[in-house]
PDB file of C-alpha atoms in Angstrom:
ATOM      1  CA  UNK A 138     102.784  91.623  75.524  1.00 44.00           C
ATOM      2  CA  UNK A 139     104.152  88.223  73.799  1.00 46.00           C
ATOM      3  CA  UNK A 140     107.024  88.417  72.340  1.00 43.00           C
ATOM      4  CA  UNK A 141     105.965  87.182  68.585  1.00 35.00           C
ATOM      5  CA  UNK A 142     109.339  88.075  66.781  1.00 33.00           C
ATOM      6  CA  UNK A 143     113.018  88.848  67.474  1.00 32.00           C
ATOM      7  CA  UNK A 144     112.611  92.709  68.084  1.00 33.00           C
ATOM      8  CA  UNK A 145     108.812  93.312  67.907  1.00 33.00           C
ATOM      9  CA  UNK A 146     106.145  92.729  70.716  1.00 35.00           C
ATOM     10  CA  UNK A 147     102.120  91.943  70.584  1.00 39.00           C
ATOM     11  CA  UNK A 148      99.729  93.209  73.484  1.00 47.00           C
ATOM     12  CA  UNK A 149      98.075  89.929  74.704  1.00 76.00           C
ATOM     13  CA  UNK A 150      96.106  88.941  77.572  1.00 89.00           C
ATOM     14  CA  UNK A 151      94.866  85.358  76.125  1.00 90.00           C
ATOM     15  CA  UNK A 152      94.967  82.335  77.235  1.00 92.00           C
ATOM     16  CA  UNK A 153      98.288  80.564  76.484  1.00 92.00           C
ATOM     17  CA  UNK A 154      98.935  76.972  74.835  1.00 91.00           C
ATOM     18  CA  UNK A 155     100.844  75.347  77.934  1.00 95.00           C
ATOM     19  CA  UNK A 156     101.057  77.229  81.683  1.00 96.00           C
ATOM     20  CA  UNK A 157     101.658  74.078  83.400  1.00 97.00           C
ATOM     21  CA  UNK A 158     105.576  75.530  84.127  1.00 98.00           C
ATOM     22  CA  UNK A 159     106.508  79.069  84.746  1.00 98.00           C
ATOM     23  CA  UNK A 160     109.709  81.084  84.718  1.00 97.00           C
ATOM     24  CA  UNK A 161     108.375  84.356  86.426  1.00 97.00           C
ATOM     25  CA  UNK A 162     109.791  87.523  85.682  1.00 96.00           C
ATOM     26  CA  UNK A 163     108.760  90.504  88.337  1.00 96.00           C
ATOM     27  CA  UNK A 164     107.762  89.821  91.617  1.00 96.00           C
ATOM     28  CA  UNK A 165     104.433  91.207  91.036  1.00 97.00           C
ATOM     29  CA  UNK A 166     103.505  88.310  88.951  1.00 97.00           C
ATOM     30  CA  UNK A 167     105.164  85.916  91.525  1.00 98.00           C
ATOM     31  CA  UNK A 168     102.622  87.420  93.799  1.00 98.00           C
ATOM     32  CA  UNK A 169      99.556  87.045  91.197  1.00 98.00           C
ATOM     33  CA  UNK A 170      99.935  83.450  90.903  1.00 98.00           C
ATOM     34  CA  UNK A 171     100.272  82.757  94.474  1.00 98.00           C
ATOM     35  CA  UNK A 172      96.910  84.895  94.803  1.00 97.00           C
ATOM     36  CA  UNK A 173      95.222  82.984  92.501  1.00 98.00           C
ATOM     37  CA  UNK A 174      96.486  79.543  93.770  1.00 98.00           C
ATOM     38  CA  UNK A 175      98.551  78.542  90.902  1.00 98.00           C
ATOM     39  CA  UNK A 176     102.175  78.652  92.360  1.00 98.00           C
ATOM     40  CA  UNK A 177     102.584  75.033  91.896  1.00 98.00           C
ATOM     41  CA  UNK A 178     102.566  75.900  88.134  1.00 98.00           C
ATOM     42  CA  UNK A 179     106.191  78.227  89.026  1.00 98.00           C
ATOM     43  CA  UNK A 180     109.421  76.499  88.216  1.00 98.00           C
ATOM     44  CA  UNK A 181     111.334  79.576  89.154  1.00 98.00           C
ATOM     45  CA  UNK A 182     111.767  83.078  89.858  1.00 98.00           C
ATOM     46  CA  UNK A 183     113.415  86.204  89.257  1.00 97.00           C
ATOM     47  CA  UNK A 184     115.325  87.688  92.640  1.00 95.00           C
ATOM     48  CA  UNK A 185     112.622  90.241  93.367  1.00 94.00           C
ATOM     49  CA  UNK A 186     110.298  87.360  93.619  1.00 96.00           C
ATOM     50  CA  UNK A 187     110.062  87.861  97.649  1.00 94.00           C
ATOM     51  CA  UNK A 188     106.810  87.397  98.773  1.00 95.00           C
ATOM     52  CA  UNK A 189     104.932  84.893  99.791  1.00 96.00           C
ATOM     53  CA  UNK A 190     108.622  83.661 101.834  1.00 95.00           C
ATOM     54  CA  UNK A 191     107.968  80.021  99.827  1.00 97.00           C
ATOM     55  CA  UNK A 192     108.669  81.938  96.643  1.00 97.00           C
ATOM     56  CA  UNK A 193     112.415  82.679  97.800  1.00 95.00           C
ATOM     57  CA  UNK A 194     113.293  78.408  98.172  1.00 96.00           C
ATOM     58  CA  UNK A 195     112.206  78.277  94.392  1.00 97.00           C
ATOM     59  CA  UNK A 196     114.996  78.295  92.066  1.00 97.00           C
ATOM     60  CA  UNK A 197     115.913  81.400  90.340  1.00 96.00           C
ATOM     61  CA  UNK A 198     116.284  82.888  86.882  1.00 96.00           C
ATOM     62  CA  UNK A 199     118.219  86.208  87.734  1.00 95.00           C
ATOM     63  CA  UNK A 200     117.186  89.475  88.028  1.00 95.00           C
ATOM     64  CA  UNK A 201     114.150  90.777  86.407  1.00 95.00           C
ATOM     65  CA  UNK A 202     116.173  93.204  84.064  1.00 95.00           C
ATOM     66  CA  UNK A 203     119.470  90.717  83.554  1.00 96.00           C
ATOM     67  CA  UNK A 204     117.642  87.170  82.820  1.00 96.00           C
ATOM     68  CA  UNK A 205     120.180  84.437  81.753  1.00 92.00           C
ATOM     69  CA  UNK A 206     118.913  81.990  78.708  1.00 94.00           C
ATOM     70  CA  UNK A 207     120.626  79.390  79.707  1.00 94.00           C
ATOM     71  CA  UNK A 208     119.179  80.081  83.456  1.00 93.00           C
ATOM     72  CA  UNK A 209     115.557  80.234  81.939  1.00 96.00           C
ATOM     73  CA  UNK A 210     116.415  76.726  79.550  1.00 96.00           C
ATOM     74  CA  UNK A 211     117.674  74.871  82.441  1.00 96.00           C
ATOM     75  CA  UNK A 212     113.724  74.923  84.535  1.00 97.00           C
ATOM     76  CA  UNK A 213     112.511  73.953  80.705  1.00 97.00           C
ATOM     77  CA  UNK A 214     109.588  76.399  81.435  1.00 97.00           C
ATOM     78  CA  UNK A 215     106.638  75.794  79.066  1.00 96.00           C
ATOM     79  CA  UNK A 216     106.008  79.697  79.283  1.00 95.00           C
ATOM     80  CA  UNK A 217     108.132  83.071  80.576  1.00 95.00           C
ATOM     81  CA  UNK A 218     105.718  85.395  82.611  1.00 96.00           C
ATOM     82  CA  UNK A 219     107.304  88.742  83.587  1.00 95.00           C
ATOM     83  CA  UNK A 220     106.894  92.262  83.881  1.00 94.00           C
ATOM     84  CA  UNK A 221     107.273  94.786  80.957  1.00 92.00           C
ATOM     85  CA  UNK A 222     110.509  95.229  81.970  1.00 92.00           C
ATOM     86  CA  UNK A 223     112.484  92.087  81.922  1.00 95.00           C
ATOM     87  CA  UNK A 224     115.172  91.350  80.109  1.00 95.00           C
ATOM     88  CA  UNK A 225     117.636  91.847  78.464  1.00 96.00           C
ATOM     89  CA  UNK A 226     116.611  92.422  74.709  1.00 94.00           C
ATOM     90  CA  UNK A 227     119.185  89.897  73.751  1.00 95.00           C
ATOM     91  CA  UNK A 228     118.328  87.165  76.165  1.00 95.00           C
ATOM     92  CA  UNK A 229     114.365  87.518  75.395  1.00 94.00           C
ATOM     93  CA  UNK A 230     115.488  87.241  71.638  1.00 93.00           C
ATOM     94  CA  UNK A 231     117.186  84.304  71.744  1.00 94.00           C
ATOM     95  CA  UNK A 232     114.341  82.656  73.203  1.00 93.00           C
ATOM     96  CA  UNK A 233     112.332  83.611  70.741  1.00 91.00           C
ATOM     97  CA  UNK A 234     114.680  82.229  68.404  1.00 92.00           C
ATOM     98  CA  UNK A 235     114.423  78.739  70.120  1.00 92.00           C
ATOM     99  CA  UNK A 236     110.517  79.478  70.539  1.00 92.00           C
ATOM    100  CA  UNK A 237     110.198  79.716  73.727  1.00 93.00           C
ATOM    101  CA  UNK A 238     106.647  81.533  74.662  1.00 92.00           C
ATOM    102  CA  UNK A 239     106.937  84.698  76.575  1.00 94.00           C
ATOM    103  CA  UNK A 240     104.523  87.068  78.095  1.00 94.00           C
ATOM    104  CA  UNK A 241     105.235  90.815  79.525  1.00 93.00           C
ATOM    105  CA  UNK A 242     102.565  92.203  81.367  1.00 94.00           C
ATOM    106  CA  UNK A 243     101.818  95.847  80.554  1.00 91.00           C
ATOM    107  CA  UNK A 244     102.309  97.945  83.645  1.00 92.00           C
ATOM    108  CA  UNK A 245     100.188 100.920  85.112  1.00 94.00           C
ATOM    109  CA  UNK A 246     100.825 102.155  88.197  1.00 96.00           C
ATOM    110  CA  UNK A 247      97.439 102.883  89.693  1.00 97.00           C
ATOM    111  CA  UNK A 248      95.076 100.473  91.849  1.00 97.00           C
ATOM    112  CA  UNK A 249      92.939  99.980  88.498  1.00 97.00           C
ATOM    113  CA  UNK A 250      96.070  99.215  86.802  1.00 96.00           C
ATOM    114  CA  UNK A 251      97.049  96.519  89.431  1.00 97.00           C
ATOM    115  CA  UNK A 252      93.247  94.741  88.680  1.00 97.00           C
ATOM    116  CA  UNK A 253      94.000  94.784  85.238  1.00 96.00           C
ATOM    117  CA  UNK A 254      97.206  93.181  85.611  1.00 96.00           C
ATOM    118  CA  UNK A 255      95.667  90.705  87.719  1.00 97.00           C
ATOM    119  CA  UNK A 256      92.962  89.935  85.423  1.00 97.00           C
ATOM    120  CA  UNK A 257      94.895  89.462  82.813  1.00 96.00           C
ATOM    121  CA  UNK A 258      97.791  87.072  84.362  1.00 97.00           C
ATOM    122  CA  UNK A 259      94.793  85.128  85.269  1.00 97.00           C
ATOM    123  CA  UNK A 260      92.921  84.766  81.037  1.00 96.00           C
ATOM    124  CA  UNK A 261      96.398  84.021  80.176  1.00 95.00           C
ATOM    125  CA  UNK A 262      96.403  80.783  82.787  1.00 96.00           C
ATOM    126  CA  UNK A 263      92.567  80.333  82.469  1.00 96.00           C
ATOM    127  CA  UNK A 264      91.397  81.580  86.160  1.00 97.00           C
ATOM    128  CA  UNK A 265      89.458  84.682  84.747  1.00 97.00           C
ATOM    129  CA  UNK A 266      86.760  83.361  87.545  1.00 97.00           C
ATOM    130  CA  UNK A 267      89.039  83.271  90.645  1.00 97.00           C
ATOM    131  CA  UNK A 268      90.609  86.608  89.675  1.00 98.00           C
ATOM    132  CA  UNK A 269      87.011  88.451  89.033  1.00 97.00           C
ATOM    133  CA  UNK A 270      85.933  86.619  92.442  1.00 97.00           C
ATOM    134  CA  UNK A 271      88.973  88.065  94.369  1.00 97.00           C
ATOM    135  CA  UNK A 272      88.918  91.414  93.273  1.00 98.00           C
ATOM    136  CA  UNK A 273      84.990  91.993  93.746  1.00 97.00           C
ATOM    137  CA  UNK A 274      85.405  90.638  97.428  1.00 97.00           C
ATOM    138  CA  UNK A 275      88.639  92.286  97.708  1.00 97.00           C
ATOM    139  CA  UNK A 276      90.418  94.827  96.116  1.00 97.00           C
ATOM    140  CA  UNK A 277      87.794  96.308  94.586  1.00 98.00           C
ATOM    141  CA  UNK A 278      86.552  97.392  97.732  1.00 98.00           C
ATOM    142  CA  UNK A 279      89.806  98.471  99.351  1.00 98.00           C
ATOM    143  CA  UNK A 280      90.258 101.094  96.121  1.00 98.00           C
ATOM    144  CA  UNK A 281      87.143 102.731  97.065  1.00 97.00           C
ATOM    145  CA  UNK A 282      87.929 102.988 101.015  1.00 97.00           C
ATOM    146  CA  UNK A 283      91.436 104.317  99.188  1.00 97.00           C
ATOM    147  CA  UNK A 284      89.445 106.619  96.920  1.00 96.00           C
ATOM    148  CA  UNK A 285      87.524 107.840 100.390  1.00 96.00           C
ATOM    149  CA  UNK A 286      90.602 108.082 102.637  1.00 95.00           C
ATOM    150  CA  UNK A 287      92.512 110.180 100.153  1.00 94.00           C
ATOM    151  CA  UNK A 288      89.659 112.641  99.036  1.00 92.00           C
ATOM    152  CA  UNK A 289      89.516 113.972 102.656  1.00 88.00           C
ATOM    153  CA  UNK A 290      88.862 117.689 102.490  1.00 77.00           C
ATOM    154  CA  UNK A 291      92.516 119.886 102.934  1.00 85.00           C
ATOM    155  CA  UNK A 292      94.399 116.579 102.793  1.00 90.00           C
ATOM    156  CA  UNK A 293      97.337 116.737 100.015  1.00 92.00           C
ATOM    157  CA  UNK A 294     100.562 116.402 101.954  1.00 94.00           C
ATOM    158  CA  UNK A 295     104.263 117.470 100.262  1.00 95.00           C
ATOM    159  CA  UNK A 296     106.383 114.264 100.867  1.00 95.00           C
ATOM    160  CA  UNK A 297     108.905 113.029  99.296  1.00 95.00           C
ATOM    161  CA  UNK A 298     109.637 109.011  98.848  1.00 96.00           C
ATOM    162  CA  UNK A 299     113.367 107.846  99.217  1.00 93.00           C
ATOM    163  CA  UNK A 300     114.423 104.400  97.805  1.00 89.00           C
ATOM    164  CA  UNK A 301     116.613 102.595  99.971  1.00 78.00           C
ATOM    165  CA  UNK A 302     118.994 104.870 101.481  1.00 68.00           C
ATOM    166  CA  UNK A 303     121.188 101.791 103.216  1.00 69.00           C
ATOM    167  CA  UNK A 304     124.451 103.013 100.785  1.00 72.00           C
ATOM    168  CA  UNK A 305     124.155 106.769 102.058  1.00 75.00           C
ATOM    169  CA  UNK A 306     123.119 108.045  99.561  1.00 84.00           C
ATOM    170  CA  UNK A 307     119.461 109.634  99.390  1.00 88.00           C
ATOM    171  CA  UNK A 308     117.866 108.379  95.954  1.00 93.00           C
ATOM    172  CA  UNK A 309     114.452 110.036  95.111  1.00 95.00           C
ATOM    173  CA  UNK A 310     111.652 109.908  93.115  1.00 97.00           C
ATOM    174  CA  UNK A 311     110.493 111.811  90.439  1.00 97.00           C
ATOM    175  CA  UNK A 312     108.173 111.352  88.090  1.00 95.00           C
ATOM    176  CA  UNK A 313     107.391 108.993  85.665  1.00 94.00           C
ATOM    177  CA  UNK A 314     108.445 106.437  88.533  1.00 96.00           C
ATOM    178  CA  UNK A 315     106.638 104.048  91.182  1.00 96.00           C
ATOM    179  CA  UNK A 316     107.613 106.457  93.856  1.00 97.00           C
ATOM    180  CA  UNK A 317     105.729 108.881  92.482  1.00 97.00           C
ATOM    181  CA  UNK A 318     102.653 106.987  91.160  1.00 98.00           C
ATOM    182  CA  UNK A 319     102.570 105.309  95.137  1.00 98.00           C
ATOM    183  CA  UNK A 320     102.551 109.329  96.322  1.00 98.00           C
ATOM    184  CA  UNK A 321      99.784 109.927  93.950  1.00 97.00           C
ATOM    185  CA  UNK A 322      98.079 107.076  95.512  1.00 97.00           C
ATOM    186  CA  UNK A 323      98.171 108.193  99.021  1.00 97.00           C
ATOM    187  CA  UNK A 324      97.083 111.764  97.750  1.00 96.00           C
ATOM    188  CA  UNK A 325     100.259 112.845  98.357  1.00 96.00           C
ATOM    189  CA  UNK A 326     101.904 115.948  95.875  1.00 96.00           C
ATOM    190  CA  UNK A 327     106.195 114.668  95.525  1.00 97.00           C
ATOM    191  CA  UNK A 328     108.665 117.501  96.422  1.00 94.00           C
ATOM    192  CA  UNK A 329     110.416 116.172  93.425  1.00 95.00           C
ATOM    193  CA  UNK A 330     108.212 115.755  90.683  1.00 95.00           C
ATOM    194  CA  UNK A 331     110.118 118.160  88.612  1.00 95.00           C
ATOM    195  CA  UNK A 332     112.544 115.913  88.118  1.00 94.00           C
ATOM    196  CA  UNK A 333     112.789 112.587  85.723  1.00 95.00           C
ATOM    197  CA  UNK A 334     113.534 108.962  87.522  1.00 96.00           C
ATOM    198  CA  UNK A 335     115.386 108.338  90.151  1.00 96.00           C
ATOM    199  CA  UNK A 336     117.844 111.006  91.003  1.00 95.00           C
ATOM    200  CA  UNK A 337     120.345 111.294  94.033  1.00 94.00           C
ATOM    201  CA  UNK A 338     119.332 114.132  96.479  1.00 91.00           C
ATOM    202  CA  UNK A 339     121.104 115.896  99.651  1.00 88.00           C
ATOM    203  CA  UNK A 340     119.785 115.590 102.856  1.00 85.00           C
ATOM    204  CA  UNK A 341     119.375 119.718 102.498  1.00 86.00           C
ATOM    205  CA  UNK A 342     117.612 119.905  99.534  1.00 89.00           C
ATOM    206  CA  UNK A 343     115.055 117.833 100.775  1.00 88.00           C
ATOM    207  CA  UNK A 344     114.839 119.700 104.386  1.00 85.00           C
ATOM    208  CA  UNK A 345     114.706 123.049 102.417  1.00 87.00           C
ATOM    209  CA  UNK A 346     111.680 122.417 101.030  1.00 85.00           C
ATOM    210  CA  UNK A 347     110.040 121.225 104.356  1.00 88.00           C
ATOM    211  CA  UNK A 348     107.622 118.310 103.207  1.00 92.00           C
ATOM    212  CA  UNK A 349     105.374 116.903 105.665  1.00 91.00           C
ATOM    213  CA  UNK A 350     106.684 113.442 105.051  1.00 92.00           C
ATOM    214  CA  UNK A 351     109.664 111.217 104.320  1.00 92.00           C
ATOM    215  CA  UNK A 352     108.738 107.788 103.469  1.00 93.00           C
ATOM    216  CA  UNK A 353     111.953 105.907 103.250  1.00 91.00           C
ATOM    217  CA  UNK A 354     110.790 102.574 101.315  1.00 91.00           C
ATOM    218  CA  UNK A 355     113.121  99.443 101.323  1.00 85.00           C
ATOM    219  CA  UNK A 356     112.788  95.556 101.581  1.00 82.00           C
ATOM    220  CA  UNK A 357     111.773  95.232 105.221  1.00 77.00           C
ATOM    221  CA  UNK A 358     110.665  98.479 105.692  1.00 75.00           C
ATOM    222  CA  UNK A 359     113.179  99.383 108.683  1.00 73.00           C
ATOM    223  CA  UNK A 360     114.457 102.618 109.530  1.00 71.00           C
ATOM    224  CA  UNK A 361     117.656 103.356 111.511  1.00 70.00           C
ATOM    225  CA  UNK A 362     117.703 105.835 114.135  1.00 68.00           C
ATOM    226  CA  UNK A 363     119.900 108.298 112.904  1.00 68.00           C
ATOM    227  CA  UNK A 364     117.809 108.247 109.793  1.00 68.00           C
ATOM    228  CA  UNK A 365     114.968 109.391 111.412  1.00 68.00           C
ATOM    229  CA  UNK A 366     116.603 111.622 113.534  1.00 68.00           C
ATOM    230  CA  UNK A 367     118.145 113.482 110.449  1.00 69.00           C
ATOM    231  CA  UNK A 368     115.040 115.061 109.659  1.00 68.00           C
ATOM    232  CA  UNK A 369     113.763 115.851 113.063  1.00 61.00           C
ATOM    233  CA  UNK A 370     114.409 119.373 112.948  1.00 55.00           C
ATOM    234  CA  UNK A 371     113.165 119.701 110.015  1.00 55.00           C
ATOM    235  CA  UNK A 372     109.727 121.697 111.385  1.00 59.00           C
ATOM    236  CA  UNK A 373     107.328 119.003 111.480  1.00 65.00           C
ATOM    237  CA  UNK A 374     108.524 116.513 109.277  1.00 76.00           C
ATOM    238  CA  UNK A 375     107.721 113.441 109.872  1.00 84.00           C
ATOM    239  CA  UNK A 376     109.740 110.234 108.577  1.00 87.00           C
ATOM    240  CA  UNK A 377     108.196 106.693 108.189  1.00 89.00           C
ATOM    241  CA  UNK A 378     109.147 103.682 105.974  1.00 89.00           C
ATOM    242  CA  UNK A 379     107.804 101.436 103.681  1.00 93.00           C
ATOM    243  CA  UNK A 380     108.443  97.932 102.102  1.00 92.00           C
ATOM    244  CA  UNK A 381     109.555  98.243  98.911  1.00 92.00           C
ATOM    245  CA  UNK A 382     108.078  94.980  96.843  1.00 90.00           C
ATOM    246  CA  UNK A 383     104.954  95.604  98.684  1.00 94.00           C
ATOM    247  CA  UNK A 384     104.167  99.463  98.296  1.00 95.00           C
ATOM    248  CA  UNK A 385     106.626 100.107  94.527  1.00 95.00           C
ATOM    249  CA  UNK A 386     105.985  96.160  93.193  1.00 94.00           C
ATOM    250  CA  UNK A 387     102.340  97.495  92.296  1.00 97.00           C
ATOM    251  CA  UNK A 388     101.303  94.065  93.041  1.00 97.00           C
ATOM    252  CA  UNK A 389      98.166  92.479  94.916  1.00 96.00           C
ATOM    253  CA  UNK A 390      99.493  94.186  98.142  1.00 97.00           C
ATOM    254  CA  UNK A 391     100.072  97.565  96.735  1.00 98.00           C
ATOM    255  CA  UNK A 392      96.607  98.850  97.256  1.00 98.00           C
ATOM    256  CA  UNK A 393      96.086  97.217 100.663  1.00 97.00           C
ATOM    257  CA  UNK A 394      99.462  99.057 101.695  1.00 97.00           C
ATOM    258  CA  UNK A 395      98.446 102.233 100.459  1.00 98.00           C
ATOM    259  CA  UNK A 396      95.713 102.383 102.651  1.00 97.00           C
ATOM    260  CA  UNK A 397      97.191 101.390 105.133  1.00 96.00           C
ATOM    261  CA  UNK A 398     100.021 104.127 104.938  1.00 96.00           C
ATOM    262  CA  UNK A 399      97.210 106.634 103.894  1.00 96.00           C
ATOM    263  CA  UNK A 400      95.143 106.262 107.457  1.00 95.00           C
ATOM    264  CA  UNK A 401      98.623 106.345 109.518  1.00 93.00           C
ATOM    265  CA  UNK A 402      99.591 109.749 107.939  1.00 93.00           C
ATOM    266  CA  UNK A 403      96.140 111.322 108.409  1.00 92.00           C
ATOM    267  CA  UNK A 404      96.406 110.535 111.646  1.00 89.00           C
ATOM    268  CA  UNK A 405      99.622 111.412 112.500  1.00 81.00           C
ATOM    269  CA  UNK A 406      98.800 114.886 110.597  1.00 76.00           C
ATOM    270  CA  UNK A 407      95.844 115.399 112.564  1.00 69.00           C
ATOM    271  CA  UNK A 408      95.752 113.744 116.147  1.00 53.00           C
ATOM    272  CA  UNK A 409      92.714 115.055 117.851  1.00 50.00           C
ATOM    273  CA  UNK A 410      90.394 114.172 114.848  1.00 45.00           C
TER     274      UNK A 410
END
């Protein structure tokens, strides 16, 4: 989307006047341009710009949801590429005031969604080649192992996907989230998808309704002990732990990851097969 006017947004996926400097916004996009070699075109970066590690020595621009203008002026970025969520409203309207070109890219969270997003980070820079070259050698393929892996007869697990439990508090997702769009993606049904957003949950709800799995997710994707152990008598529930840019960023490592995660529960699920 480019923001055209204080207040009002246009889809876009063109090529833009001037990409040779980039504020990024998301750090799925920070990930994009690495992929398709064009991080020397990034001035800076939002904070959940992690990955590659030489994206976190680049200067930042704030979080992706509380940019600062005067943050984003001092790079003097010749464009603003972010996710459909940055912000704030006021901040992206007084660049538009000034007439500063901005671009959100539209988000779906599925593994088509994440080639579409890719595809159309790289019109707007003018690398439609490298992108359509990447994802035919690719990702392309690793959707359809995904597609294979998770249409395995009798395999449609009840899990539920925590988001960074570090504070003690248990914070799940529902649906209309990237918890639950990453459960859909491993084939996975979410104990909680009754229930809107992100929403605290007790330890006993959750071992109530004996899911198969637990998938903590969180930068890092470490688990303490007594995490683990928490839902070990829970009747075969098992507990294992994501990275959260990689697996909820819905980014060029999402698919890969999902995969990945997909094959070690089907194993773990059944062990003599």
């Amino acid at each position: 989307m480019l923001f055209a006017a204080a207040g009002s947004v246009q889809a876009i996926c063109e090529p833009v006047f001037d990409s040779s400097r980039i504020a990024v916004a998301g750090g799925s996009i920070t990930e994009i341009l690495y992929l398709l070699g064009a991080e020397e075109r990034i001035v800076a970066v939002d904070t959940t710009s992690t990955y590659p590690a030489t994206a976190r020595a680049l200067p930042s621009v704030g979080y992706v949801r509380a940019l600062s203008t005067e943050g984003l002026l001092s790079m003097q970025p010749t464009l603003v590429l972010g996710e459909e969520d940055m912000g704030p409203p006021e901040v992206l309207a007084q660049l538009e005031r000034i007439g500063l070109p901005m671009v959100a890219i539209d988000e779906e969270h599925t593994a088509e969604g994440i080639m579409r997003k890719i595809r159309c980070v790289a019109r707007i820079l003018g690398l439609s080649q490298k992108a359509d070259a990447l994802i035919l050698d690719t990702l392309a393929p690793l959707t359809v192992e995904l597609d294979r892996a998770r249409g395995r007869a009798g395999w449609q697990p009840l899990a539920v996907l925590i988001l960074d439990a570090r504070s003690g508090t248990l914070v799940a997702a529902g649906k209309e989230t990237s918890g639950q769009a990453f459960l859909r993606m491993i084939g996975a049904q979410n104990l909680f998808s009754d229930i809107s957003g992100w929403k605290p949950v007790s330890p006993e709800t959750i071992l109530s309704a004996r899911p198969d799995f637990v998938i903590f997710s969180r930068p890092g994707a470490d688990i303490t002990a007594s995490e683990a152990s928490s839902f070990a008598f829970a009747g075969g529930t098992d507990v294992v732990a994501v990275d959260t840019v990689e697996t909820l960023g819905f980014g060029p490592r999402t698919i890969k990851a999902a995969l990945d995660l997909l094959v070690k529960l089907q194993g773990r699920a059944q062990p003599d097969e």
